[in-house]
Amino acid sequence: MNRPHPATGDRPLALVDEHAHAWSPKTARARFRKGLTGPTAGVAAGHTQANLISVPADWAYDMLLFCTRNPRPCPVLDVTDAGGWTTVLADGADLRTDLPRYRVWRDGELVDEPTDVLEHWRDDLVTFLIGCSFTFEWALATAGVPIRHVEQGRNVPMYVTSRRCRPAGRLRGPMVVSMRPVPPAHLSAAIRESSLLPAVHGSPVHCGDPSALGIDDLDRPDFGDAVDLGADDIPVFWACGVTPQAAVMASRPPFALTHAPGQMFLTDARDEQYRVA
Amino acid sequence: MNRPHPATGDRPLALVDEHAHAWSPKTARARFRKGLTGPTAGVAAGHTQANLISVPADWAYDMLLFCTRNPRPCPVLDVTDAGGWTTVLADGADLRTDLPRYRVWRDGELVDEPTDVLEHWRDDLVTFLIGCSFTFEWALATAGVPIRHVEQGRNVPMYVTSRRCRPAGRLRGPMVVSMRPVPPAHLSAAIRESSLLPAVHGSPVHCGDPSALGIDDLDRPDFGDAVDLGADDIPVFWACGVTPQAAVMASRPPFALTHAPGQMFLTDARDEQYRVA
């Protein structure tokens, strides 16, 4: 697979507005609808964020099966009916306009990064909302784990790995991971807290040496921004909801829409709802 | 929906052979392949059991979406490709022969309860393996919770409830629950332990008054056997993997195969693998 396009360079919203963490999801969606863009880590804190991918109906079974067979990177929170742009997860939301930024894919190639997809919409699109690791950052922060990319005002770094997902029909591709540097003293809490949120990727897939995942250089993420590690920080890798985008790039369906990496859909759901115990 | 057919009356395997709990899953499957029948609670203890449902490929998307939208009763552990009768969950297993007893459905009506489905097999069948609450009985028992239906040598009682599942395409139907009487002193452990196994129904959907679920009479389960409650026992209800069978009965696809209630597929997976923490 070719190296994906770099991120757009939109500034994290937590830097744009110091009150972004206190926005309601409805307020956030309304601002995104009006054109505000940027990574959403820390926005509307405590509310569940979601990855988005829309594919034509004749690819929907393959996508749903791909997610089912790869639940760590692709935990499905909701699936629309064909052509539908609403979701039970967010009252009054329009999935075509309410994300900060989208990506438009034709034959597996990124062709546009618009702030809405009204012009690209098709009546046969089935939209998948997939759990996002920003959700467990709230739990990690509450447990005292420092969130380096938020501290540094950057998007979370994401990497294409050498691990293959289980294929499903015409869809195949590598697992994508997000990485957070964690001080050793906080590693136990980071693993414990994310374990309790299996609907948003659950526990890490790997801790430590990036080469075990086929990652050569932490400073060159495939999506998002590089993040500085503290002196003793351990790189901790979680399965990432950008994985379906990597499957689109590898499998080349004729058409797909996704969120821009790090610029998520804000649901009305509370992170606590996805906590198992 | 009409009252479903009663169970077949096969004796629980734990009564047929006192060593059944120590069988390997491979041994259990081989015995079922040769014709042994009966409810599988406690068989090959510590290994994950699964509900089975096979539908024609043109119903597979609806079924997968139904499961995705109703993850508590229908947690998907594996999905085969069309026509396939093997699974990554059990080496060498044949899904057409290796369950104790099956049910054959035509237009939503139960037409046969054979011990294999070789004669009924079709090349367009997609098979779903769905988590089973027998899996968390091991965790409950380990935590000291008495399992009344096992003590009494009966199949677990299952009830059709008044709660509707979220529909998906042509599929709709009520949630089915299994019920276990739990002494108040063990209620906390029962809830905690099952919470940690979200892939096999997770925490109870209800504790106490059965009428809250539209259940009139605990002594008349819709599937399985009635179980005696101890003096202080609280009836505790978990979402049940027979729910897709109820959807078949309510939605009437032209053809479906399922396991017979309580007579599950034995996988090689360990229950521990599905534990989140």
Coordinates of C-alpha atoms in Angstrom, one line a residue:
Chain A
M1 CA 0.0 0.0 0.0
N2 CA 1.3 3.5 -0.8
R3 CA 1.9 5.9 2.0
P4 CA -1.4 7.7 2.6
H5 CA -1.8 11.4 2.1
P6 CA -0.7 13.6 5.1
A7 CA -3.4 15.0 7.4
T8 CA -4.8 18.4 6.4
G9 CA -3.0 20.3 9.0
D10 CA -6.2 21.6 10.7
R11 CA -5.4 22.7 14.3
P12 CA -6.7 20.6 17.2
L13 CA -10.0 22.1 18.4
A14 CA -8.8 22.0 22.0
L15 CA -6.3 24.7 20.9
V16 CA -8.7 26.7 18.9
D17 CA -11.1 27.1 21.8
E18 CA -10.1 26.5 25.4
H19 CA -13.7 25.8 26.2
A20 CA -14.1 23.0 23.6
H21 CA -14.0 20.3 26.2
A22 CA -17.2 21.8 27.7
W23 CA -19.2 22.1 24.5
S24 CA -22.3 19.9 24.3
P25 CA -22.2 17.4 21.4
K26 CA -25.0 19.3 19.8
T27 CA -23.0 22.6 20.0
A28 CA -20.0 20.8 18.5
R29 CA -22.0 19.4 15.7
A30 CA -23.6 22.7 14.9
R31 CA -20.2 24.4 14.7
F32 CA -18.8 21.7 12.5
R33 CA -21.9 22.1 10.3
K34 CA -21.0 25.7 9.9
G35 CA -17.5 24.9 8.8
L36 CA -15.3 24.6 11.9
T37 CA -12.6 22.0 11.4
G38 CA -9.9 20.3 13.4
P39 CA -9.0 17.2 15.4
T40 CA -11.7 16.5 18.1
A41 CA -9.6 15.0 20.9
G42 CA -10.9 16.4 24.2
V43 CA -14.0 18.1 22.6
A44 CA -17.3 17.6 24.5
A45 CA -15.4 15.6 27.1
G46 CA -17.1 12.4 28.3
H47 CA -19.2 12.0 25.1
T48 CA -18.5 9.2 22.8
Q49 CA -16.7 10.0 19.5
A50 CA -17.0 7.8 16.4
N51 CA -15.2 7.1 13.2
L52 CA -17.4 7.2 10.1
I53 CA -17.3 5.2 6.9
S54 CA -20.0 5.2 4.1
V55 CA -19.9 2.6 1.3
P56 CA -22.4 1.8 -1.5
A57 CA -25.1 -0.7 -0.4
D58 CA -23.5 -3.5 -2.5
W59 CA -20.4 -3.2 -0.3
A60 CA -22.2 -2.9 3.0
Y61 CA -22.2 -6.7 3.8
D62 CA -18.5 -6.9 3.1
M63 CA -17.9 -3.9 5.4
L64 CA -20.1 -5.2 8.2
L65 CA -18.5 -8.6 8.0
F66 CA -15.0 -7.0 8.0
C67 CA -15.9 -5.1 11.1
T68 CA -17.4 -8.2 12.8
R69 CA -14.3 -10.2 12.0
N70 CA -12.0 -7.4 13.3
P71 CA -13.8 -6.1 16.3
R72 CA -10.7 -4.7 18.0
P73 CA -10.0 -2.0 15.3
C74 CA -13.6 -1.9 14.0
P75 CA -16.2 -1.9 16.9
V76 CA -19.5 -1.0 15.3
L77 CA -21.6 1.5 17.3
D78 CA -24.3 2.0 14.7
V79 CA -25.2 1.3 11.0
T80 CA -27.7 3.3 9.0
D81 CA -30.2 2.1 6.5
A82 CA -29.1 2.7 2.9
G83 CA -29.3 6.4 2.1
G84 CA -30.0 7.4 5.7
W85 CA -28.0 10.2 7.3
T86 CA -29.4 10.1 10.8
T87 CA -28.3 7.9 13.8
V88 CA -29.8 6.7 17.0
L89 CA -26.6 8.0 18.7
A90 CA -27.2 11.7 18.1
D91 CA -30.5 13.5 18.1
G92 CA -31.0 15.7 15.1
A93 CA -27.6 15.1 13.7
D94 CA -26.9 15.0 9.9
L95 CA -24.1 12.6 9.1
R96 CA -23.4 14.5 5.8
T97 CA -22.6 17.8 7.4
D98 CA -21.9 17.4 11.1
L99 CA -18.3 16.2 11.1
P100 CA -15.4 18.7 11.0
R101 CA -13.9 17.3 7.9
Y102 CA -14.5 14.3 5.5
R103 CA -12.5 12.3 3.0
V104 CA -13.9 11.3 -0.3
W105 CA -12.5 8.1 -1.9
R106 CA -12.9 6.8 -5.5
D107 CA -11.4 3.5 -6.4
G108 CA -9.3 3.6 -3.2
E109 CA -7.8 7.0 -4.0
L110 CA -8.4 10.1 -1.8
V111 CA -9.9 12.7 -4.1
D112 CA -11.3 15.3 -1.8
E113 CA -11.3 16.5 1.9
P114 CA -14.4 18.6 2.1
T115 CA -16.1 20.0 5.3
D116 CA -19.4 18.4 4.2
V117 CA -20.4 15.7 1.7
L118 CA -23.7 17.0 0.5
E119 CA -22.4 17.1 -3.1
H120 CA -21.0 13.6 -2.8
W121 CA -24.0 12.0 -1.2
R122 CA -25.7 9.0 -2.8
D123 CA -28.9 7.3 -1.9
D124 CA -27.3 3.9 -1.8
L125 CA -24.8 4.8 0.9
V126 CA -24.7 2.7 4.1
T127 CA -22.9 4.5 6.9
F128 CA -21.0 2.8 9.7
L129 CA -20.2 4.6 13.0
I130 CA -17.2 2.9 14.6
G131 CA -15.8 3.3 18.1
C132 CA -12.9 5.8 18.6
S133 CA -10.1 5.7 21.1
F134 CA -10.7 9.3 22.0
T135 CA -13.5 7.8 24.0
F136 CA -11.1 6.0 26.4
E137 CA -8.8 9.0 26.7
W138 CA -11.4 10.4 29.1
A139 CA -11.1 7.3 31.2
L140 CA -7.4 7.4 31.1
A141 CA -7.2 11.1 32.0
T142 CA -9.6 10.5 34.9
A143 CA -7.3 7.8 36.1
G144 CA -4.4 10.2 36.0
V145 CA -2.7 9.0 32.8
P146 CA -1.1 11.9 30.9
I147 CA -2.4 12.2 27.3
R148 CA 0.7 13.4 25.5
H149 CA -0.8 14.4 22.2
V150 CA -3.4 16.6 24.0
E151 CA -0.7 18.1 26.2
Q152 CA 1.3 18.9 23.1
G153 CA -1.6 20.2 21.1
R154 CA -1.4 17.7 18.3
N155 CA -3.5 15.1 16.6
V156 CA -3.0 11.5 17.9
P157 CA -0.4 9.7 15.8
M158 CA -1.7 6.7 13.8
Y159 CA 0.3 4.0 12.0
V160 CA -0.4 1.3 9.4
T161 CA 1.0 -2.0 10.9
S162 CA 2.2 -5.2 9.5
R163 CA -0.7 -7.1 11.1
R164 CA -3.3 -8.2 8.5
C165 CA -7.0 -7.9 9.3
R166 CA -9.1 -11.0 8.7
P167 CA -10.5 -10.4 5.2
A168 CA -14.2 -10.3 4.4
G169 CA -15.5 -10.7 0.9
R170 CA -13.7 -8.1 -1.2
L171 CA -12.3 -6.2 1.8
R172 CA -8.8 -6.8 3.1
G173 CA -6.1 -4.6 4.6
P174 CA -3.7 -3.9 7.5
M175 CA -4.6 -3.0 11.1
V176 CA -4.1 0.6 11.9
V177 CA -3.1 1.6 15.4
S178 CA -3.1 4.8 17.4
M179 CA -0.1 5.4 19.8
R180 CA 0.0 7.1 23.1
P181 CA 3.3 7.4 25.1
V182 CA 2.6 6.2 28.7
P183 CA 4.9 6.6 31.7
P184 CA 5.6 3.2 33.2
A185 CA 3.9 4.2 36.5
H186 CA 0.7 4.7 34.6
L187 CA 0.8 1.7 32.3
S188 CA -1.3 -0.5 34.5
A189 CA -4.1 2.1 34.8
A190 CA -4.0 2.7 31.0
I191 CA -4.4 -0.9 30.2
R192 CA -7.0 -1.5 32.9
E193 CA -9.2 1.5 32.0
S194 CA -9.2 0.8 28.3
S195 CA -9.9 -2.9 28.9
L196 CA -13.2 -1.9 30.4
L197 CA -14.2 -0.1 27.2
P198 CA -14.2 -3.0 24.6
A199 CA -16.7 -1.1 22.4
V200 CA -14.0 1.5 21.8
H201 CA -11.1 -0.8 21.0
G202 CA -10.5 -2.1 24.5
S203 CA -7.0 -2.9 25.8
P204 CA -3.8 -2.2 23.8
V205 CA -2.7 -4.5 21.1
H206 CA 0.9 -3.9 21.9
C207 CA 3.2 -2.1 24.3
G208 CA 6.8 -1.2 23.6
D209 CA 9.0 -1.9 20.6
P210 CA 7.2 -0.4 17.5
S211 CA 9.1 -2.8 15.2
A212 CA 6.9 -5.7 16.5
L213 CA 4.1 -4.0 14.6
G214 CA 6.2 -3.3 11.6
I215 CA 6.5 0.4 12.5
D216 CA 9.9 1.7 11.5
D217 CA 9.8 5.3 12.8
L218 CA 7.4 6.7 15.4
D219 CA 8.3 10.2 14.1
R220 CA 6.6 9.4 10.8
P221 CA 3.0 8.5 11.5
D222 CA 0.8 7.5 8.6
F223 CA -2.1 9.6 9.9
G224 CA -2.1 12.4 12.5
D225 CA 0.9 14.1 14.1
A226 CA 4.2 12.8 15.6
V227 CA 4.2 13.2 19.4
D228 CA 7.2 13.6 21.7
L229 CA 7.8 10.8 24.2
G230 CA 8.9 11.6 27.7
A231 CA 12.2 10.1 28.9
D232 CA 10.8 6.9 30.3
D233 CA 7.6 6.8 28.3
I234 CA 6.5 3.5 26.7
P235 CA 4.8 3.7 23.4
V236 CA 1.4 2.0 23.8
F237 CA -0.6 1.0 20.7
W238 CA -4.4 0.6 20.5
A239 CA -6.3 -0.7 17.5
C240 CA -7.7 2.2 15.6
G241 CA -10.9 3.0 13.8
V242 CA -9.0 4.4 10.8
T243 CA -8.5 0.7 9.9
P244 CA -11.6 0.7 7.5
Q245 CA -9.9 3.6 5.6
A246 CA -6.8 1.5 5.2
A247 CA -9.1 -1.3 3.9
V248 CA -10.6 1.2 1.4
M249 CA -7.1 2.1 0.2
A250 CA -6.1 -1.5 -0.1
S251 CA -9.3 -2.9 -1.5
R252 CA -10.5 -0.1 -3.7
P253 CA -14.2 0.0 -3.6
P254 CA -15.5 2.3 -6.3
F255 CA -16.7 4.9 -3.8
A256 CA -16.4 5.6 -0.1
L257 CA -16.8 8.5 2.4
T258 CA -14.9 8.7 5.7
H259 CA -14.1 11.2 8.4
A260 CA -10.7 12.8 8.2
P261 CA -8.4 11.1 10.7
G262 CA -8.8 12.6 14.1
Q263 CA -11.8 14.7 13.1
M264 CA -14.6 12.5 14.5
F265 CA -18.3 12.4 14.8
L266 CA -19.6 13.6 18.2
T267 CA -22.4 11.5 19.5
D268 CA -24.8 12.2 22.3
A269 CA -23.8 8.9 24.0
R270 CA -21.8 9.1 27.2
D271 CA -18.5 7.2 27.4
E272 CA -19.8 5.6 30.6
Q273 CA -22.5 3.8 28.6
Y274 CA -19.8 1.7 26.9
R275 CA -18.0 0.8 30.1
V276 CA -18.6 -2.9 31.0
A277 CA -18.1 -2.7 34.8
Chain B
M1 CA -46.0 -14.8 17.9
N2 CA -47.3 -18.2 18.6
R3 CA -45.8 -20.2 21.5
P4 CA -42.9 -22.1 20.2
H5 CA -42.6 -25.8 20.2
P6 CA -41.4 -27.4 23.4
A7 CA -37.9 -28.6 23.7
T8 CA -37.1 -32.2 22.6
G9 CA -36.8 -33.6 26.0
D10 CA -33.2 -34.7 25.5
R11 CA -31.5 -35.2 28.9
P12 CA -28.7 -32.8 29.9
L13 CA -25.4 -34.2 29.0
A14 CA -24.0 -33.4 32.4
L15 CA -26.5 -36.1 33.7
V16 CA -25.8 -38.6 30.9
D17 CA -22.0 -38.7 31.7
E18 CA -20.6 -37.4 34.9
H19 CA -17.3 -36.8 33.2
A20 CA -18.8 -34.5 30.5
H21 CA -17.4 -31.4 32.1
A22 CA -13.9 -32.8 31.5
W23 CA -14.4 -33.7 27.9
S24 CA -12.2 -31.7 25.4
P25 CA -14.3 -29.7 22.9
K26 CA -13.0 -32.0 20.2
T27 CA -14.2 -35.1 22.0
A28 CA -17.6 -33.5 22.6
R29 CA -17.9 -32.6 18.9
A30 CA -17.0 -36.1 17.9
R31 CA -19.6 -37.6 20.2
F32 CA -22.3 -35.2 18.9
R33 CA -21.3 -36.1 15.3
K34 CA -22.0 -39.7 16.2
G35 CA -25.4 -38.9 17.4
L36 CA -25.2 -38.0 21.1
T37 CA -27.8 -35.3 22.0
G38 CA -28.7 -33.2 25.0
P39 CA -28.3 -29.7 26.6
T40 CA -24.6 -28.8 26.8
A41 CA -24.5 -26.7 30.0
G42 CA -21.3 -27.7 31.9
V43 CA -19.8 -29.8 29.0
A44 CA -16.1 -29.2 28.3
A45 CA -16.1 -26.7 31.2
G46 CA -14.1 -23.5 30.5
H47 CA -14.6 -23.7 26.7
T48 CA -16.8 -21.3 24.9
Q49 CA -20.1 -22.5 23.7
A50 CA -22.0 -20.9 20.8
N51 CA -25.5 -20.5 19.3
L52 CA -25.7 -21.3 15.6
I53 CA -28.0 -19.9 12.9
S54 CA -27.6 -20.4 9.2
V55 CA -29.6 -18.3 6.7
P56 CA -29.5 -18.0 2.9
A57 CA -26.9 -15.5 1.6
D58 CA -29.6 -13.1 0.5
W59 CA -30.6 -12.8 4.2
A60 CA -27.1 -12.7 5.6
Y61 CA -26.8 -8.9 5.6
D62 CA -30.1 -8.5 7.4
M63 CA -29.0 -11.1 10.0
L64 CA -25.6 -9.5 10.5
L65 CA -27.1 -6.1 10.9
F66 CA -29.7 -7.5 13.3
C67 CA -26.9 -8.9 15.4
T68 CA -24.9 -5.7 15.2
R69 CA -27.9 -3.6 16.3
N70 CA -28.8 -6.0 19.1
P71 CA -25.4 -6.9 20.5
R72 CA -26.6 -7.9 24.0
P73 CA -28.7 -10.9 22.8
C74 CA -26.7 -11.5 19.6
P75 CA -22.9 -11.1 20.1
V76 CA -21.3 -12.5 17.0
L77 CA -18.3 -14.7 17.6
D78 CA -17.8 -15.8 13.9
V79 CA -19.5 -15.7 10.5
T80 CA -18.7 -18.2 7.8
D81 CA -18.4 -17.5 4.1
A82 CA -21.4 -18.7 2.1
G83 CA -21.6 -22.4 2.0
G84 CA -18.7 -22.9 4.4
W85 CA -19.1 -25.3 7.3
T86 CA -15.8 -24.6 9.1
T87 CA -14.9 -21.9 11.7
V88 CA -11.8 -20.4 13.0
L89 CA -13.1 -21.1 16.5
A90 CA -12.8 -24.9 16.3
D91 CA -10.1 -26.9 14.4
G92 CA -11.5 -29.6 12.2
A93 CA -15.1 -29.0 13.2
D94 CA -18.0 -29.5 10.8
L95 CA -20.9 -27.2 11.6
R96 CA -23.3 -29.4 9.7
T97 CA -22.8 -32.4 12.1
D98 CA -21.0 -31.4 15.2
L99 CA -23.8 -30.0 17.3
P100 CA -26.0 -32.3 19.4
R101 CA -29.3 -31.3 17.8
Y102 CA -30.4 -28.8 15.2
R103 CA -33.6 -27.2 14.2
V104 CA -34.8 -26.7 10.6
W105 CA -37.1 -23.8 9.8
R106 CA -39.1 -23.2 6.6
D107 CA -41.0 -19.9 6.4
G108 CA -40.6 -19.4 10.1
E109 CA -42.0 -22.8 11.0
L110 CA -40.1 -25.5 12.8
V111 CA -40.1 -28.5 10.5
D112 CA -37.5 -30.9 11.8
E113 CA -35.1 -31.4 14.7
P114 CA -32.4 -33.7 13.3
T115 CA -29.0 -34.6 14.8
D116 CA -27.2 -33.4 11.7
V117 CA -28.2 -31.1 8.8
L118 CA -26.3 -32.8 5.9
E119 CA -29.5 -33.4 4.1
H120 CA -30.7 -29.9 4.6
W121 CA -27.4 -28.2 3.7
R122 CA -27.4 -25.6 0.9
D123 CA -24.4 -23.9 -0.8
D124 CA -25.8 -20.5 -0.1
L125 CA -26.0 -20.8 3.6
V126 CA -24.1 -18.2 5.8
T127 CA -23.6 -19.4 9.3
F128 CA -23.4 -17.2 12.4
L129 CA -21.9 -18.3 15.7
I130 CA -23.3 -16.3 18.5
G131 CA -22.1 -16.1 22.1
C132 CA -23.9 -18.2 24.7
S133 CA -24.6 -17.6 28.4
F134 CA -23.3 -21.1 29.3
T135 CA -19.9 -19.4 28.8
F136 CA -20.3 -17.2 31.8
E137 CA -21.8 -19.9 34.0
W138 CA -18.2 -21.1 34.4
A139 CA -17.2 -17.6 35.7
L140 CA -20.3 -17.5 38.0
A141 CA -19.6 -21.0 39.4
T142 CA -15.9 -20.1 39.9
A143 CA -17.1 -17.1 41.9
G144 CA -19.3 -19.4 44.1
V145 CA -22.6 -18.6 42.5
P146 CA -24.9 -21.7 42.5
I147 CA -26.2 -22.6 39.0
R148 CA -29.6 -23.9 39.8
H149 CA -30.5 -25.5 36.5
V150 CA -27.2 -27.5 36.5
E151 CA -27.9 -28.5 40.2
Q152 CA -31.3 -29.7 39.2
G153 CA -30.2 -31.5 36.0
R154 CA -32.3 -29.4 33.7
N155 CA -31.8 -27.2 30.6
V156 CA -31.7 -23.5 31.4
P157 CA -35.2 -21.8 31.1
M158 CA -35.6 -19.3 28.3
Y159 CA -38.4 -16.8 27.8
V160 CA -39.7 -14.6 25.0
T161 CA -40.0 -11.1 26.4
S162 CA -42.0 -8.0 25.6
R163 CA -38.9 -6.1 24.7
R164 CA -38.5 -5.6 20.9
C165 CA -35.1 -5.9 19.3
R166 CA -34.1 -3.1 16.9
P167 CA -35.2 -4.3 13.5
A168 CA -32.8 -4.8 10.6
G169 CA -34.1 -5.0 7.0
R170 CA -36.7 -7.8 7.0
L171 CA -35.7 -9.1 10.4
R172 CA -37.6 -8.1 13.6
G173 CA -38.6 -9.9 16.8
P174 CA -38.6 -10.0 20.5
M175 CA -35.6 -10.3 22.8
V176 CA -35.3 -13.8 24.4
V177 CA -33.7 -14.1 27.8
S178 CA -32.3 -16.9 29.9
M179 CA -33.1 -17.0 33.6
R180 CA -31.0 -18.1 36.5
P181 CA -32.2 -17.9 40.1
V182 CA -29.5 -16.2 42.2
P183 CA -29.4 -16.0 46.0
P184 CA -29.2 -12.4 47.1
A185 CA -25.7 -12.9 48.7
H186 CA -24.4 -13.9 45.3
L187 CA -26.1 -11.3 43.2
S188 CA -23.2 -8.9 43.1
A189 CA -20.8 -11.6 42.0
A190 CA -23.2 -12.8 39.3
I191 CA -23.5 -9.3 37.9
R192 CA -19.8 -8.5 38.2
E193 CA -18.6 -11.7 36.6
S194 CA -21.0 -11.6 33.7
S195 CA -20.3 -7.9 33.1
L196 CA -16.7 -8.8 32.3
L197 CA -17.8 -11.1 29.5
P198 CA -19.6 -8.7 27.1
A199 CA -19.0 -11.1 24.1
V200 CA -21.3 -13.6 25.8
H201 CA -24.2 -11.3 26.7
G202 CA -22.6 -9.4 29.5
S203 CA -24.5 -8.2 32.5
P204 CA -28.1 -9.1 33.2
V205 CA -30.8 -7.1 31.4
H206 CA -33.1 -7.4 34.4
C207 CA -33.2 -8.7 38.0
G208 CA -36.4 -9.5 39.9
D209 CA -40.1 -9.2 38.9
P210 CA -40.5 -11.2 35.6
S211 CA -43.6 -9.1 34.6
A212 CA -41.2 -6.2 33.8
L213 CA -40.2 -8.3 30.8
G214 CA -43.7 -9.4 30.0
I215 CA -43.1 -12.9 31.4
D216 CA -46.3 -14.1 33.1
D217 CA -45.2 -17.4 34.5
L218 CA -41.6 -18.5 35.3
D219 CA -42.9 -22.1 35.4
R220 CA -43.7 -22.0 31.7
P221 CA -40.5 -21.2 29.8
D222 CA -40.8 -20.8 26.0
F223 CA -37.6 -22.9 25.6
G224 CA -35.8 -25.2 27.9
D225 CA -37.0 -26.4 31.3
A226 CA -38.6 -24.7 34.3
V227 CA -36.2 -24.5 37.3
D228 CA -37.0 -24.3 40.9
L229 CA -36.1 -21.1 42.8
G230 CA -34.7 -21.3 46.3
A231 CA -36.6 -19.5 49.1
D232 CA -34.8 -16.2 48.7
D233 CA -33.6 -16.6 45.1
I234 CA -34.0 -13.6 42.8
P235 CA -34.7 -14.4 39.2
V236 CA -31.9 -12.9 37.1
F237 CA -32.4 -12.5 33.3
W238 CA -29.7 -12.4 30.7
A239 CA -30.1 -11.6 27.0
C240 CA -30.1 -15.0 25.1
G241 CA -28.7 -16.2 21.9
V242 CA -32.0 -17.9 21.0
T243 CA -33.1 -14.4 20.0
P244 CA -32.2 -14.9 16.3
Q245 CA -34.5 -18.0 16.4
A246 CA -37.3 -15.8 17.7
A247 CA -36.6 -13.4 14.8
V248 CA -36.8 -16.3 12.4
M249 CA -40.2 -17.2 13.9
A250 CA -41.4 -13.6 13.7
S251 CA -39.9 -12.7 10.3
R252 CA -40.2 -15.9 8.4
P253 CA -37.2 -16.1 6.1
P254 CA -37.8 -19.0 3.6
F255 CA -35.2 -21.2 5.2
A256 CA -33.0 -21.3 8.3
L257 CA -31.0 -23.8 10.4
T258 CA -30.3 -23.3 14.1
H259 CA -29.1 -25.3 17.1
A260 CA -31.8 -26.8 19.3
P261 CA -32.1 -24.5 22.4
G262 CA -29.5 -25.4 25.0
Q263 CA -27.7 -27.8 22.7
M264 CA -24.8 -25.7 21.6
F265 CA -21.7 -25.7 19.4
L266 CA -18.6 -26.4 21.5
T267 CA -15.7 -24.2 20.3
D268 CA -12.0 -24.6 21.1
A269 CA -11.9 -21.1 22.5
R270 CA -11.4 -20.6 26.2
D271 CA -13.9 -18.5 28.1
E272 CA -11.0 -16.5 29.5
Q273 CA -10.3 -15.2 26.0
Y274 CA -13.6 -13.3 26.0
R275 CA -13.0 -11.8 29.5
V276 CA -12.2 -8.0 29.2
A277 CA -10.2 -7.6 32.4

